[in-house]
Amino acid sequence: MKQDLSQQPEKRGVAPSTLSLVYGGVACLAAWLFVLIPGQVGKPVTLFGAAPDGLAPDAMPRYVLLAIIGIASIGAVTSFRDSKERIAVPGPAVILTCVASFVFAAILVPLGFVLASALTVVLLAVYLGGRHPVGLALSGFLVPLTIYLIFTRVLHISLPPGLAGF
């Protein structure tokens, strides 16, 4: 007995569609801006100590961002639910590399370019399978040191010196 394959239900993956990722990115960006708004909008000038009337200067941008967050979230959920085509979700190595980039940016000024680069490169190399000590030392310490010296001494571009002092 032959089965009709066109009548079988379509199997759907769990990966999000491209459109739902775009909506999610817009919602995340709007949420980030929502948090930053109070620091970016100045306080109103008071006249003889009297409190200003009306809305605070940061109220309207925050209302607009809340609307964008809501609309983008609804769009992300709807497009995720309705989409039949799926894209691949990045694996743990890609996600860890992105996180390591943000951690590098956070430790760059306190530790300096050479130490921050060395830590980031060596830890990522070990996580991704690098086990050769000479290769780790060359890529982790000599390359950032060489880049630092070329940028600061030859090209006269300032890089954070940090704890090492160079």
mmCIF file with all atom_site columns, C-alpha atoms in Angstrom:
data_model
loop_
_atom_site.group_PDB
_atom_site.id
_atom_site.type_symbol
_atom_site.label_atom_id
_atom_site.label_alt_id
_atom_site.label_comp_id
_atom_site.label_asym_id
_atom_site.label_entity_id
_atom_site.label_seq_id
_atom_site.pdbx_PDB_ins_code
_atom_site.Cartn_x
_atom_site.Cartn_y
_atom_site.Cartn_z
_atom_site.occupancy
_atom_site.B_iso_or_equiv
_atom_site.pdbx_formal_charge
_atom_site.auth_seq_id
_atom_site.auth_comp_id
_atom_site.auth_asym_id
_atom_site.auth_atom_id
_atom_site.pdbx_PDB_model_num
ATOM 1   C CA . MET A 1 1   ? 0.000  0.000  0.000  1.00 0.00 ? 1   MET A CA 1
ATOM 2   C CA . LYS A 1 2   ? 1.408  3.339  -1.055 1.00 0.00 ? 2   LYS A CA 1
ATOM 3   C CA . GLN A 1 3   ? 1.235  6.402  1.190  1.00 0.00 ? 3   GLN A CA 1
ATOM 4   C CA . ASP A 1 4   ? 0.437  9.840  -0.136 1.00 0.00 ? 4   ASP A CA 1
ATOM 5   C CA . LEU A 1 5   ? 3.269  12.041 1.186  1.00 0.00 ? 5   LEU A CA 1
ATOM 6   C CA . SER A 1 6   ? 1.440  15.266 0.403  1.00 0.00 ? 6   SER A CA 1
ATOM 7   C CA . GLN A 1 7   ? -1.150 14.538 3.114  1.00 0.00 ? 7   GLN A CA 1
ATOM 8   C CA . GLN A 1 8   ? 1.386  14.132 5.937  1.00 0.00 ? 8   GLN A CA 1
ATOM 9   C CA . PRO A 1 9   ? 1.785  17.078 8.307  1.00 0.00 ? 9   PRO A CA 1
ATOM 10  C CA . GLU A 1 10  ? 4.885  19.145 7.776  1.00 0.00 ? 10  GLU A CA 1
ATOM 11  C CA . LYS A 1 11  ? 7.592  18.814 10.431 1.00 0.00 ? 11  LYS A CA 1
ATOM 12  C CA . ARG A 1 12  ? 8.730  22.162 11.755 1.00 0.00 ? 12  ARG A CA 1
ATOM 13  C CA . GLY A 1 13  ? 12.020 22.911 13.444 1.00 0.00 ? 13  GLY A CA 1
ATOM 14  C CA . VAL A 1 14  ? 12.475 24.942 16.580 1.00 0.00 ? 14  VAL A CA 1
ATOM 15  C CA . ALA A 1 15  ? 14.844 27.523 15.114 1.00 0.00 ? 15  ALA A CA 1
ATOM 16  C CA . PRO A 1 16  ? 13.442 31.028 14.682 1.00 0.00 ? 16  PRO A CA 1
ATOM 17  C CA . SER A 1 17  ? 12.752 32.554 11.278 1.00 0.00 ? 17  SER A CA 1
ATOM 18  C CA . THR A 1 18  ? 14.774 35.480 9.977  1.00 0.00 ? 18  THR A CA 1
ATOM 19  C CA . LEU A 1 19  ? 11.881 37.886 10.402 1.00 0.00 ? 19  LEU A CA 1
ATOM 20  C CA . SER A 1 20  ? 11.338 36.868 14.019 1.00 0.00 ? 20  SER A CA 1
ATOM 21  C CA . LEU A 1 21  ? 15.046 37.473 14.697 1.00 0.00 ? 21  LEU A CA 1
ATOM 22  C CA . VAL A 1 22  ? 14.776 40.957 13.178 1.00 0.00 ? 22  VAL A CA 1
ATOM 23  C CA . TYR A 1 23  ? 11.726 41.732 15.301 1.00 0.00 ? 23  TYR A CA 1
ATOM 24  C CA . GLY A 1 24  ? 13.523 40.400 18.373 1.00 0.00 ? 24  GLY A CA 1
ATOM 25  C CA . GLY A 1 25  ? 16.578 42.525 17.602 1.00 0.00 ? 25  GLY A CA 1
ATOM 26  C CA . VAL A 1 26  ? 14.426 45.645 17.256 1.00 0.00 ? 26  VAL A CA 1
ATOM 27  C CA . ALA A 1 27  ? 12.698 44.868 20.564 1.00 0.00 ? 27  ALA A CA 1
ATOM 28  C CA . CYS A 1 28  ? 16.061 44.383 22.317 1.00 0.00 ? 28  CYS A CA 1
ATOM 29  C CA . LEU A 1 29  ? 17.472 47.599 20.857 1.00 0.00 ? 29  LEU A CA 1
ATOM 30  C CA . ALA A 1 30  ? 14.373 49.532 21.922 1.00 0.00 ? 30  ALA A CA 1
ATOM 31  C CA . ALA A 1 31  ? 14.610 48.067 25.436 1.00 0.00 ? 31  ALA A CA 1
ATOM 32  C CA . TRP A 1 32  ? 18.270 49.084 25.635 1.00 0.00 ? 32  TRP A CA 1
ATOM 33  C CA . LEU A 1 33  ? 17.432 52.621 24.515 1.00 0.00 ? 33  LEU A CA 1
ATOM 34  C CA . PHE A 1 34  ? 14.557 52.715 27.013 1.00 0.00 ? 34  PHE A CA 1
ATOM 35  C CA . VAL A 1 35  ? 17.061 52.094 29.807 1.00 0.00 ? 35  VAL A CA 1
ATOM 36  C CA . LEU A 1 36  ? 19.493 54.715 28.457 1.00 0.00 ? 36  LEU A CA 1
ATOM 37  C CA . ILE A 1 37  ? 16.951 57.534 27.961 1.00 0.00 ? 37  ILE A CA 1
ATOM 38  C CA . PRO A 1 38  ? 17.098 59.066 31.489 1.00 0.00 ? 38  PRO A CA 1
ATOM 39  C CA . GLY A 1 39  ? 20.847 59.590 31.204 1.00 0.00 ? 39  GLY A CA 1
ATOM 40  C CA . GLN A 1 40  ? 20.564 61.127 27.733 1.00 0.00 ? 40  GLN A CA 1
ATOM 41  C CA . VAL A 1 41  ? 17.783 63.652 28.331 1.00 0.00 ? 41  VAL A CA 1
ATOM 42  C CA . GLY A 1 42  ? 18.558 66.702 30.444 1.00 0.00 ? 42  GLY A CA 1
ATOM 43  C CA . LYS A 1 43  ? 16.499 67.770 33.433 1.00 0.00 ? 43  LYS A CA 1
ATOM 44  C CA . PRO A 1 44  ? 14.165 70.738 32.910 1.00 0.00 ? 44  PRO A CA 1
ATOM 45  C CA . VAL A 1 45  ? 15.208 74.139 34.138 1.00 0.00 ? 45  VAL A CA 1
ATOM 46  C CA . THR A 1 46  ? 13.340 75.244 37.234 1.00 0.00 ? 46  THR A CA 1
ATOM 47  C CA . LEU A 1 47  ? 12.190 78.816 37.568 1.00 0.00 ? 47  LEU A CA 1
ATOM 48  C CA . PHE A 1 48  ? 12.640 80.175 41.089 1.00 0.00 ? 48  PHE A CA 1
ATOM 49  C CA . GLY A 1 49  ? 12.507 76.654 42.540 1.00 0.00 ? 49  GLY A CA 1
ATOM 50  C CA . ALA A 1 50  ? 9.039  75.894 41.133 1.00 0.00 ? 50  ALA A CA 1
ATOM 51  C CA . ALA A 1 51  ? 8.479  72.420 39.776 1.00 0.00 ? 51  ALA A CA 1
ATOM 52  C CA . PRO A 1 52  ? 7.961  72.310 35.994 1.00 0.00 ? 52  PRO A CA 1
ATOM 53  C CA . ASP A 1 53  ? 4.443  71.587 34.718 1.00 0.00 ? 53  ASP A CA 1
ATOM 54  C CA . GLY A 1 54  ? 3.554  68.803 32.323 1.00 0.00 ? 54  GLY A CA 1
ATOM 55  C CA . LEU A 1 55  ? 5.446  65.687 31.313 1.00 0.00 ? 55  LEU A CA 1
ATOM 56  C CA . ALA A 1 56  ? 9.080  65.100 32.075 1.00 0.00 ? 56  ALA A CA 1
ATOM 57  C CA . PRO A 1 57  ? 11.365 65.545 29.034 1.00 0.00 ? 57  PRO A CA 1
ATOM 58  C CA . ASP A 1 58  ? 12.127 61.827 28.896 1.00 0.00 ? 58  ASP A CA 1
ATOM 59  C CA . ALA A 1 59  ? 8.483  60.705 29.041 1.00 0.00 ? 59  ALA A CA 1
ATOM 60  C CA . MET A 1 60  ? 7.565  60.870 25.347 1.00 0.00 ? 60  MET A CA 1
ATOM 61  C CA . PRO A 1 61  ? 10.680 59.022 24.059 1.00 0.00 ? 61  PRO A CA 1
ATOM 62  C CA . ARG A 1 62  ? 10.067 56.322 26.659 1.00 0.00 ? 62  ARG A CA 1
ATOM 63  C CA . TYR A 1 63  ? 6.394  55.971 25.629 1.00 0.00 ? 63  TYR A CA 1
ATOM 64  C CA . VAL A 1 64  ? 7.423  55.618 21.995 1.00 0.00 ? 64  VAL A CA 1
ATOM 65  C CA . LEU A 1 65  ? 10.060 53.016 22.891 1.00 0.00 ? 65  LEU A CA 1
ATOM 66  C CA . LEU A 1 66  ? 7.510  51.052 24.948 1.00 0.00 ? 66  LEU A CA 1
ATOM 67  C CA . ALA A 1 67  ? 5.230  51.007 21.902 1.00 0.00 ? 67  ALA A CA 1
ATOM 68  C CA . ILE A 1 68  ? 8.097  49.812 19.703 1.00 0.00 ? 68  ILE A CA 1
ATOM 69  C CA . ILE A 1 69  ? 8.975  47.085 22.217 1.00 0.00 ? 69  ILE A CA 1
ATOM 70  C CA . GLY A 1 70  ? 5.352  45.907 22.278 1.00 0.00 ? 70  GLY A CA 1
ATOM 71  C CA . ILE A 1 71  ? 4.859  45.928 18.512 1.00 0.00 ? 71  ILE A CA 1
ATOM 72  C CA . ALA A 1 72  ? 8.214  44.241 17.840 1.00 0.00 ? 72  ALA A CA 1
ATOM 73  C CA . SER A 1 73  ? 7.549  41.573 20.480 1.00 0.00 ? 73  SER A CA 1
ATOM 74  C CA . ILE A 1 74  ? 4.150  40.786 18.987 1.00 0.00 ? 74  ILE A CA 1
ATOM 75  C CA . GLY A 1 75  ? 5.740  40.665 15.527 1.00 0.00 ? 75  GLY A CA 1
ATOM 76  C CA . ALA A 1 76  ? 8.488  38.316 16.744 1.00 0.00 ? 76  ALA A CA 1
ATOM 77  C CA . VAL A 1 77  ? 6.046  35.892 18.345 1.00 0.00 ? 77  VAL A CA 1
ATOM 78  C CA . THR A 1 78  ? 3.640  35.980 15.390 1.00 0.00 ? 78  THR A CA 1
ATOM 79  C CA . SER A 1 79  ? 6.324  35.519 12.742 1.00 0.00 ? 79  SER A CA 1
ATOM 80  C CA . PHE A 1 80  ? 7.953  32.742 14.760 1.00 0.00 ? 80  PHE A CA 1
ATOM 81  C CA . ARG A 1 81  ? 4.653  30.922 15.078 1.00 0.00 ? 81  ARG A CA 1
ATOM 82  C CA . ASP A 1 82  ? 3.555  31.388 11.448 1.00 0.00 ? 82  ASP A CA 1
ATOM 83  C CA . SER A 1 83  ? 6.837  30.838 9.622  1.00 0.00 ? 83  SER A CA 1
ATOM 84  C CA . LYS A 1 84  ? 7.549  27.538 7.927  1.00 0.00 ? 84  LYS A CA 1
ATOM 85  C CA . GLU A 1 85  ? 11.110 28.194 6.932  1.00 0.00 ? 85  GLU A CA 1
ATOM 86  C CA . ARG A 1 86  ? 13.692 28.174 9.665  1.00 0.00 ? 86  ARG A CA 1
ATOM 87  C CA . ILE A 1 87  ? 17.287 29.299 9.920  1.00 0.00 ? 87  ILE A CA 1
ATOM 88  C CA . ALA A 1 88  ? 20.089 27.679 11.838 1.00 0.00 ? 88  ALA A CA 1
ATOM 89  C CA . VAL A 1 89  ? 20.712 28.809 15.381 1.00 0.00 ? 89  VAL A CA 1
ATOM 90  C CA . PRO A 1 90  ? 24.360 29.609 16.158 1.00 0.00 ? 90  PRO A CA 1
ATOM 91  C CA . GLY A 1 91  ? 26.145 26.987 18.186 1.00 0.00 ? 91  GLY A CA 1
ATOM 92  C CA . PRO A 1 92  ? 27.776 27.403 21.586 1.00 0.00 ? 92  PRO A CA 1
ATOM 93  C CA . ALA A 1 93  ? 31.160 28.289 20.064 1.00 0.00 ? 93  ALA A CA 1
ATOM 94  C CA . VAL A 1 94  ? 29.702 31.255 18.157 1.00 0.00 ? 94  VAL A CA 1
ATOM 95  C CA . ILE A 1 95  ? 27.761 32.470 21.174 1.00 0.00 ? 95  ILE A CA 1
ATOM 96  C CA . LEU A 1 96  ? 30.810 32.167 23.450 1.00 0.00 ? 96  LEU A CA 1
ATOM 97  C CA . THR A 1 97  ? 32.959 34.050 20.938 1.00 0.00 ? 97  THR A CA 1
ATOM 98  C CA . CYS A 1 98  ? 30.432 36.907 20.882 1.00 0.00 ? 98  CYS A CA 1
ATOM 99  C CA . VAL A 1 99  ? 30.317 36.967 24.685 1.00 0.00 ? 99  VAL A CA 1
ATOM 100 C CA . ALA A 1 100 ? 34.120 36.944 24.794 1.00 0.00 ? 100 ALA A CA 1
ATOM 101 C CA . SER A 1 101 ? 34.159 40.015 22.529 1.00 0.00 ? 101 SER A CA 1
ATOM 102 C CA . PHE A 1 102 ? 31.959 41.916 24.960 1.00 0.00 ? 102 PHE A CA 1
ATOM 103 C CA . VAL A 1 103 ? 34.043 40.765 27.935 1.00 0.00 ? 103 VAL A CA 1
ATOM 104 C CA . PHE A 1 104 ? 37.186 41.889 26.076 1.00 0.00 ? 104 PHE A CA 1
ATOM 105 C CA . ALA A 1 105 ? 35.651 45.343 25.592 1.00 0.00 ? 105 ALA A CA 1
ATOM 106 C CA . ALA A 1 106 ? 34.793 45.491 29.298 1.00 0.00 ? 106 ALA A CA 1
ATOM 107 C CA . ILE A 1 107 ? 38.284 44.534 30.534 1.00 0.00 ? 107 ILE A CA 1
ATOM 108 C CA . LEU A 1 108 ? 40.241 46.454 27.883 1.00 0.00 ? 108 LEU A CA 1
ATOM 109 C CA . VAL A 1 109 ? 40.707 49.687 29.839 1.00 0.00 ? 109 VAL A CA 1
ATOM 110 C CA . PRO A 1 110 ? 41.297 48.240 33.340 1.00 0.00 ? 110 PRO A CA 1
ATOM 111 C CA . LEU A 1 111 ? 43.712 45.492 32.250 1.00 0.00 ? 111 LEU A CA 1
ATOM 112 C CA . GLY A 1 112 ? 45.184 47.133 29.157 1.00 0.00 ? 112 GLY A CA 1
ATOM 113 C CA . PHE A 1 113 ? 45.353 45.989 25.553 1.00 0.00 ? 113 PHE A CA 1
ATOM 114 C CA . VAL A 1 114 ? 48.073 43.364 25.934 1.00 0.00 ? 114 VAL A CA 1
ATOM 115 C CA . LEU A 1 115 ? 46.636 41.546 28.985 1.00 0.00 ? 115 LEU A CA 1
ATOM 116 C CA . ALA A 1 116 ? 43.007 41.765 27.811 1.00 0.00 ? 116 ALA A CA 1
ATOM 117 C CA . SER A 1 117 ? 43.940 40.470 24.356 1.00 0.00 ? 117 SER A CA 1
ATOM 118 C CA . ALA A 1 118 ? 46.113 37.704 25.796 1.00 0.00 ? 118 ALA A CA 1
ATOM 119 C CA . LEU A 1 119 ? 43.376 36.504 28.160 1.00 0.00 ? 119 LEU A CA 1
ATOM 120 C CA . THR A 1 120 ? 40.706 36.598 25.481 1.00 0.00 ? 120 THR A CA 1
ATOM 121 C CA . VAL A 1 121 ? 42.756 34.870 22.797 1.00 0.00 ? 121 VAL A CA 1
ATOM 122 C CA . VAL A 1 122 ? 44.175 32.152 25.065 1.00 0.00 ? 122 VAL A CA 1
ATOM 123 C CA . LEU A 1 123 ? 40.856 31.316 26.743 1.00 0.00 ? 123 LEU A CA 1
ATOM 124 C CA . LEU A 1 124 ? 39.005 31.199 23.423 1.00 0.00 ? 124 LEU A CA 1
ATOM 125 C CA . ALA A 1 125 ? 41.757 29.102 21.834 1.00 0.00 ? 125 ALA A CA 1
ATOM 126 C CA . VAL A 1 126 ? 41.673 26.610 24.698 1.00 0.00 ? 126 VAL A CA 1
ATOM 127 C CA . TYR A 1 127 ? 37.869 26.427 24.556 1.00 0.00 ? 127 TYR A CA 1
ATOM 128 C CA . LEU A 1 128 ? 37.950 25.847 20.801 1.00 0.00 ? 128 LEU A CA 1
ATOM 129 C CA . GLY A 1 129 ? 40.509 23.063 21.122 1.00 0.00 ? 129 GLY A CA 1
ATOM 130 C CA . GLY A 1 130 ? 43.945 24.661 21.129 1.00 0.00 ? 130 GLY A CA 1
ATOM 131 C CA . ARG A 1 131 ? 46.312 22.623 23.290 1.00 0.00 ? 131 ARG A CA 1
ATOM 132 C CA . HIS A 1 132 ? 49.796 23.398 21.976 1.00 0.00 ? 132 HIS A CA 1
ATOM 133 C CA . PRO A 1 133 ? 51.568 25.556 24.609 1.00 0.00 ? 133 PRO A CA 1
ATOM 134 C CA . VAL A 1 134 ? 53.976 27.214 22.161 1.00 0.00 ? 134 VAL A CA 1
ATOM 135 C CA . GLY A 1 135 ? 51.141 28.133 19.805 1.00 0.00 ? 135 GLY A CA 1
ATOM 136 C CA . LEU A 1 136 ? 49.071 29.479 22.697 1.00 0.00 ? 136 LEU A CA 1
ATOM 137 C CA . ALA A 1 137 ? 52.000 31.569 23.935 1.00 0.00 ? 137 ALA A CA 1
ATOM 138 C CA . LEU A 1 138 ? 52.721 32.957 20.471 1.00 0.00 ? 138 LEU A CA 1
ATOM 139 C CA . SER A 1 139 ? 49.134 33.754 19.615 1.00 0.00 ? 139 SER A CA 1
ATOM 140 C CA . GLY A 1 140 ? 48.148 34.836 23.090 1.00 0.00 ? 140 GLY A CA 1
ATOM 141 C CA . PHE A 1 141 ? 51.080 36.967 24.213 1.00 0.00 ? 141 PHE A CA 1
ATOM 142 C CA . LEU A 1 142 ? 53.487 37.769 21.399 1.00 0.00 ? 142 LEU A CA 1
ATOM 143 C CA . VAL A 1 143 ? 50.872 38.803 18.827 1.00 0.00 ? 143 VAL A CA 1
ATOM 144 C CA . PRO A 1 144 ? 49.070 41.303 21.134 1.00 0.00 ? 144 PRO A CA 1
ATOM 145 C CA . LEU A 1 145 ? 52.422 42.644 22.353 1.00 0.00 ? 145 LEU A CA 1
ATOM 146 C CA . THR A 1 146 ? 53.631 43.099 18.765 1.00 0.00 ? 146 THR A CA 1
ATOM 147 C CA . ILE A 1 147 ? 50.371 44.800 17.769 1.00 0.00 ? 147 ILE A CA 1
ATOM 148 C CA . TYR A 1 148 ? 50.607 47.077 20.820 1.00 0.00 ? 148 TYR A CA 1
ATOM 149 C CA . LEU A 1 149 ? 54.195 48.086 20.036 1.00 0.00 ? 149 LEU A CA 1
ATOM 150 C CA . ILE A 1 150 ? 53.492 48.719 16.343 1.00 0.00 ? 150 ILE A CA 1
ATOM 151 C CA . PHE A 1 151 ? 50.372 50.781 17.072 1.00 0.00 ? 151 PHE A CA 1
ATOM 152 C CA . THR A 1 152 ? 51.856 52.843 19.906 1.00 0.00 ? 152 THR A CA 1
ATOM 153 C CA . ARG A 1 153 ? 55.500 53.250 18.810 1.00 0.00 ? 153 ARG A CA 1
ATOM 154 C CA . VAL A 1 154 ? 55.328 53.253 15.008 1.00 0.00 ? 154 VAL A CA 1
ATOM 155 C CA . LEU A 1 155 ? 51.808 54.435 14.157 1.00 0.00 ? 155 LEU A CA 1
ATOM 156 C CA . HIS A 1 156 ? 51.413 56.629 17.272 1.00 0.00 ? 156 HIS A CA 1
ATOM 157 C CA . ILE A 1 157 ? 47.935 55.278 18.009 1.00 0.00 ? 157 ILE A CA 1
ATOM 158 C CA . SER A 1 158 ? 46.992 55.209 21.668 1.00 0.00 ? 158 SER A CA 1
ATOM 159 C CA . LEU A 1 159 ? 45.959 51.875 23.208 1.00 0.00 ? 159 LEU A CA 1
ATOM 160 C CA . PRO A 1 160 ? 45.136 51.342 26.896 1.00 0.00 ? 160 PRO A CA 1
ATOM 161 C CA . PRO A 1 161 ? 48.330 50.481 28.800 1.00 0.00 ? 161 PRO A CA 1
ATOM 162 C CA . GLY A 1 162 ? 46.547 48.942 31.802 1.00 0.00 ? 162 GLY A CA 1
ATOM 163 C CA . LEU A 1 163 ? 48.277 47.008 34.566 1.00 0.00 ? 163 LEU A CA 1
ATOM 164 C CA . ALA A 1 164 ? 51.342 46.023 32.568 1.00 0.00 ? 164 ALA A CA 1
ATOM 165 C CA . GLY A 1 165 ? 52.279 49.662 31.997 1.00 0.00 ? 165 GLY A CA 1
ATOM 166 C CA . PHE A 1 166 ? 53.196 49.254 28.344 1.00 0.00 ? 166 PHE A CA 1
#
